[in-house]
Amino acid sequence: MSDTFNNKLSAYVNGLDAQGLRRRLRTVGQTRNGHTQFKGRDIINFSSNNYMGLAQHPVLIERACQWAQNWGTGSMASRLVCGTMELHEQVEDRLIEAKGGEAALIFNSGFQGNSAILSALFDKDILGTEPLVFCDRLNHASMHHGLKAAGVRQIRYRHNDLNHLEELLQKHEGKPGDRFILSESVFSMDGDQSDVDALIALADRYGAQLYLDEAHATGVLGQRGFGLCAGKNVAFKMGTFSKALGGFGAYLVCSKAVKDYLVNRCTGFIYSTSLPPAVLGAMDAALELVPSMDETRRCLLKNAQKVRDSFIESGFDVGGSTTQITPLIVGEEDHTLEMAKALEDAGILGIAIRPPTVPRGTSRIRFALSAAHSNEDINKLRDVVRSFAR
């Protein structure tokens, strides 16, 4: 590799450093009961997406081990070659029952799922004309990536502003093209919820199909904990196993026609080796456990409300959060990094989130609560943040 090439890349990264936007990998040790070994210390981890504490649950671990023992460590091929096992279909059947729908398809990750699904669905050659795709402006990067790969122009509406969405739908009435509305049900950086019932009503009124990313709702909210669109008339119900469900992978619940199309057209699915037995075992166990965890969900959301109330009383901005995700919006990148360092010094892992992940001027500490956190952990977080206000 040439020095000139390396120098160009280094110049870019150094430019990020000067703006307070450089990212660095951080190495952690084991996590137990909401605490992580970090730099030789035990630190309370308020940055993971392990919302229901399932990542270390003995039932998930046991089933992952059982399925690996019985089926091996790898799936050996893509699903279309010889990588579709009975295990994949068992998990997909559980998803259909959990979310409500005709068919389900597992993907290897949330980013791969959204990127591959959307680029396949919005193929202008298949649809006959460019679709009209209405997007919440704060949708996850994987959605934007999938639409860019499809060559589709986004019609963006202001975040969670359904009046603006309806104005745009009205403006484009009569134009050719299939209509789609894309949103998250819980937004990963703000912790606020979309109004799923209102989105369904708008989709029905304007002849659009609704695509909802449930990555941060599945396991925590909705019918039996299976998300805000579980059991509802939503054409595309996407989500992940890597957050509240404690494992890895992603899914789409959809019509049989959509599944058949994706199996034949979705390159991210067609050319990827399928998920291995151990991962599928953890998926299966999580889907079995989640409906029985109502009390855990109530406790998690109650603790989240206590944290939000405490932050607000201390004069901090938490945006529109109503879930287990509570941002402490600081603003400037350097100040946010300083606060993350102060939290670390106090024994709390709270990661600074900066542009381009969030809009410029809204850098924040993203706190994510877990059912694994004790009351003592919650109280320490509140006390430390109060001390910053003083």
mmCIF file of C-alpha atoms in Angstrom, residues 204-356:
data_model
loop_
_atom_site.group_PDB
_atom_site.id
_atom_site.type_symbol
_atom_site.label_atom_id
_atom_site.label_comp_id
_atom_site.label_asym_id
_atom_site.label_seq_id
_atom_site.Cartn_x
_atom_site.Cartn_y
_atom_site.Cartn_z
ATOM 1 C CA ASP A 204 -54.243 3.601 4.524
ATOM 2 C CA ARG A 205 -55.578 7.039 3.603
ATOM 3 C CA TYR A 206 -52.961 7.711 0.930
ATOM 4 C CA GLY A 207 -52.469 4.211 -0.430
ATOM 5 C CA ALA A 208 -48.969 3.817 1.018
ATOM 6 C CA GLN A 209 -47.226 0.802 2.507
ATOM 7 C CA LEU A 210 -45.636 1.211 5.931
ATOM 8 C CA TYR A 211 -42.113 -0.030 6.736
ATOM 9 C CA LEU A 212 -41.256 0.107 10.449
ATOM 10 C CA ASP A 213 -37.868 -0.591 12.022
ATOM 11 C CA GLU A 214 -38.572 -2.048 15.477
ATOM 12 C CA ALA A 215 -34.944 -2.605 16.535
ATOM 13 C CA HIS A 216 -35.284 -0.627 19.782
ATOM 14 C CA ALA A 217 -38.895 -1.561 20.564
ATOM 15 C CA THR A 218 -38.812 -5.337 20.141
ATOM 16 C CA GLY A 219 -38.551 -6.994 23.546
ATOM 17 C CA VAL A 220 -39.503 -3.879 25.511
ATOM 18 C CA LEU A 221 -42.762 -2.409 24.190
ATOM 19 C CA GLY A 222 -46.034 -3.436 22.597
ATOM 20 C CA GLN A 223 -48.160 -6.559 22.543
ATOM 21 C CA ARG A 224 -46.422 -9.226 24.710
ATOM 22 C CA GLY A 225 -43.240 -7.155 24.356
ATOM 23 C CA PHE A 226 -42.942 -7.830 20.630
ATOM 24 C CA GLY A 227 -42.873 -4.211 19.497
ATOM 25 C CA LEU A 228 -45.256 -1.390 18.712
ATOM 26 C CA CYS A 229 -46.448 -2.904 15.426
ATOM 27 C CA ALA A 230 -46.995 -6.433 16.758
ATOM 28 C CA GLY A 231 -50.441 -7.638 15.705
ATOM 29 C CA LYS A 232 -51.056 -4.491 13.629
ATOM 30 C CA ASN A 233 -51.578 -3.932 9.924
ATOM 31 C CA VAL A 234 -48.030 -2.958 8.956
ATOM 32 C CA ALA A 235 -46.734 -4.249 5.632
ATOM 33 C CA PHE A 236 -43.049 -4.475 6.632
ATOM 34 C CA LYS A 237 -42.134 -5.254 10.255
ATOM 35 C CA MET A 238 -38.357 -5.155 10.566
ATOM 36 C CA GLY A 239 -36.340 -5.595 13.734
ATOM 37 C CA THR A 240 -33.239 -7.054 15.348
ATOM 38 C CA PHE A 241 -32.200 -9.681 17.874
ATOM 39 C CA SER A 242 -29.106 -7.729 18.935
ATOM 40 C CA LYS A 243 -30.712 -5.294 21.367
ATOM 41 C CA ALA A 244 -33.372 -6.308 23.897
ATOM 42 C CA LEU A 245 -33.395 -9.892 22.597
ATOM 43 C CA GLY A 246 -29.803 -10.330 23.716
ATOM 44 C CA GLY A 247 -28.327 -12.011 20.644
ATOM 45 C CA PHE A 248 -27.519 -11.206 17.054
ATOM 46 C CA GLY A 249 -29.250 -10.974 13.681
ATOM 47 C CA ALA A 250 -32.319 -9.288 12.235
ATOM 48 C CA TYR A 251 -35.687 -10.140 10.730
ATOM 49 C CA LEU A 252 -38.453 -8.993 8.424
ATOM 50 C CA VAL A 253 -42.078 -10.063 8.881
ATOM 51 C CA CYS A 254 -43.994 -9.475 5.660
ATOM 52 C CA SER A 255 -46.283 -11.056 3.073
ATOM 53 C CA LYS A 256 -45.451 -14.388 1.438
ATOM 54 C CA ALA A 257 -45.057 -12.581 -1.898
ATOM 55 C CA VAL A 258 -42.464 -10.184 -0.419
ATOM 56 C CA LYS A 259 -40.513 -13.038 1.168
ATOM 57 C CA ASP A 260 -40.467 -14.995 -2.096
ATOM 58 C CA TYR A 261 -39.325 -11.884 -3.966
ATOM 59 C CA LEU A 262 -36.505 -11.172 -1.489
ATOM 60 C CA VAL A 263 -35.282 -14.771 -1.618
ATOM 61 C CA ASN A 264 -34.903 -14.278 -5.375
ATOM 62 C CA ARG A 265 -33.775 -10.639 -5.550
ATOM 63 C CA CYS A 266 -32.182 -9.486 -2.270
ATOM 64 C CA THR A 267 -28.427 -9.739 -2.819
ATOM 65 C CA GLY A 268 -27.571 -9.229 0.854
ATOM 66 C CA PHE A 269 -29.592 -12.351 1.632
ATOM 67 C CA ILE A 270 -28.688 -14.419 -1.429
ATOM 68 C CA TYR A 271 -24.908 -14.042 -1.132
ATOM 69 C CA SER A 272 -24.471 -14.181 2.664
ATOM 70 C CA THR A 273 -23.655 -17.295 4.642
ATOM 71 C CA SER A 274 -26.611 -17.887 6.941
ATOM 72 C CA LEU A 275 -26.505 -17.428 10.698
ATOM 73 C CA PRO A 276 -25.031 -20.365 12.654
ATOM 74 C CA PRO A 277 -26.859 -22.713 15.058
ATOM 75 C CA ALA A 278 -25.643 -21.096 18.294
ATOM 76 C CA VAL A 279 -26.968 -17.686 17.210
ATOM 77 C CA LEU A 280 -30.267 -19.240 16.144
ATOM 78 C CA GLY A 281 -30.562 -20.986 19.511
ATOM 79 C CA ALA A 282 -30.265 -17.676 21.355
ATOM 80 C CA MET A 283 -32.894 -16.186 19.013
ATOM 81 C CA ASP A 284 -35.294 -19.046 19.687
ATOM 82 C CA ALA A 285 -34.888 -18.819 23.454
ATOM 83 C CA ALA A 286 -35.392 -15.042 23.487
ATOM 84 C CA LEU A 287 -38.615 -15.254 21.472
ATOM 85 C CA GLU A 288 -39.861 -17.874 23.926
ATOM 86 C CA LEU A 289 -38.940 -15.847 27.033
ATOM 87 C CA VAL A 290 -40.069 -12.335 26.072
ATOM 88 C CA PRO A 291 -43.865 -12.787 26.541
ATOM 89 C CA SER A 292 -43.312 -13.852 30.170
ATOM 90 C CA MET A 293 -41.322 -10.722 31.087
ATOM 91 C CA ASP A 294 -44.083 -8.148 31.641
ATOM 92 C CA GLU A 295 -42.917 -7.285 35.170
ATOM 93 C CA THR A 296 -39.331 -6.826 33.964
ATOM 94 C CA ARG A 297 -40.553 -4.437 31.263
ATOM 95 C CA ARG A 298 -42.592 -2.436 33.780
ATOM 96 C CA CYS A 299 -39.596 -2.104 36.094
ATOM 97 C CA LEU A 300 -37.283 -1.074 33.234
ATOM 98 C CA LEU A 301 -39.626 1.650 31.998
ATOM 99 C CA LYS A 302 -40.299 2.864 35.549
ATOM 100 C CA ASN A 303 -36.553 3.261 36.127
ATOM 101 C CA ALA A 304 -36.213 5.093 32.821
ATOM 102 C CA GLN A 305 -38.893 7.558 33.917
ATOM 103 C CA LYS A 306 -37.100 8.129 37.237
ATOM 104 C CA VAL A 307 -33.869 8.881 35.376
ATOM 105 C CA ARG A 308 -35.583 11.270 32.939
ATOM 106 C CA ASP A 309 -37.347 13.113 35.749
ATOM 107 C CA SER A 310 -34.066 13.492 37.636
ATOM 108 C CA PHE A 311 -32.225 14.814 34.564
ATOM 109 C CA ILE A 312 -34.993 17.320 33.819
ATOM 110 C CA GLU A 313 -35.067 18.493 37.458
ATOM 111 C CA SER A 314 -31.313 19.092 37.166
ATOM 112 C CA GLY A 315 -31.889 21.327 34.141
ATOM 113 C CA PHE A 316 -30.788 18.954 31.380
ATOM 114 C CA ASP A 317 -32.428 18.435 27.990
ATOM 115 C CA VAL A 318 -33.637 14.851 27.367
ATOM 116 C CA GLY A 319 -35.466 15.595 24.129
ATOM 117 C CA GLY A 320 -38.682 13.656 23.585
ATOM 118 C CA SER A 321 -37.566 10.432 25.242
ATOM 119 C CA THR A 322 -40.313 8.144 26.550
ATOM 120 C CA THR A 323 -38.457 4.821 26.564
ATOM 121 C CA GLN A 324 -35.465 3.001 28.030
ATOM 122 C CA ILE A 325 -33.201 5.268 25.925
ATOM 123 C CA THR A 326 -32.610 8.679 27.513
ATOM 124 C CA PRO A 327 -30.294 11.156 25.789
ATOM 125 C CA LEU A 328 -28.636 13.889 27.786
ATOM 126 C CA ILE A 329 -28.300 16.473 25.030
ATOM 127 C CA VAL A 330 -25.200 18.607 25.582
ATOM 128 C CA GLY A 331 -24.712 20.339 22.220
ATOM 129 C CA GLU A 332 -21.042 20.874 21.427
ATOM 130 C CA GLU A 333 -18.763 17.941 20.660
ATOM 131 C CA ASP A 334 -15.902 18.921 22.988
ATOM 132 C CA HIS A 335 -18.213 19.506 25.951
ATOM 133 C CA THR A 336 -19.890 16.151 25.336
ATOM 134 C CA LEU A 337 -16.526 14.357 25.309
ATOM 135 C CA GLU A 338 -15.607 16.097 28.574
ATOM 136 C CA MET A 339 -18.838 14.914 30.183
ATOM 137 C CA ALA A 340 -18.271 11.325 28.985
ATOM 138 C CA LYS A 341 -14.799 11.438 30.579
ATOM 139 C CA ALA A 342 -16.239 12.791 33.848
ATOM 140 C CA LEU A 343 -18.807 9.968 33.869
ATOM 141 C CA GLU A 344 -16.051 7.416 33.306
ATOM 142 C CA ASP A 345 -14.060 8.875 36.195
ATOM 143 C CA ALA A 346 -17.170 8.445 38.357
ATOM 144 C CA GLY A 347 -17.522 4.772 37.365
ATOM 145 C CA ILE A 348 -20.218 5.146 34.685
ATOM 146 C CA LEU A 349 -19.885 4.217 31.029
ATOM 147 C CA GLY A 350 -21.844 6.825 29.070
ATOM 148 C CA ILE A 351 -20.706 7.171 25.477
ATOM 149 C CA ALA A 352 -20.558 10.507 23.670
ATOM 150 C CA ILE A 353 -22.661 10.447 20.485
ATOM 151 C CA ARG A 354 -21.580 13.047 17.915
ATOM 152 C CA PRO A 355 -22.231 13.991 14.277
ATOM 153 C CA PRO A 356 -22.838 12.470 11.812
#
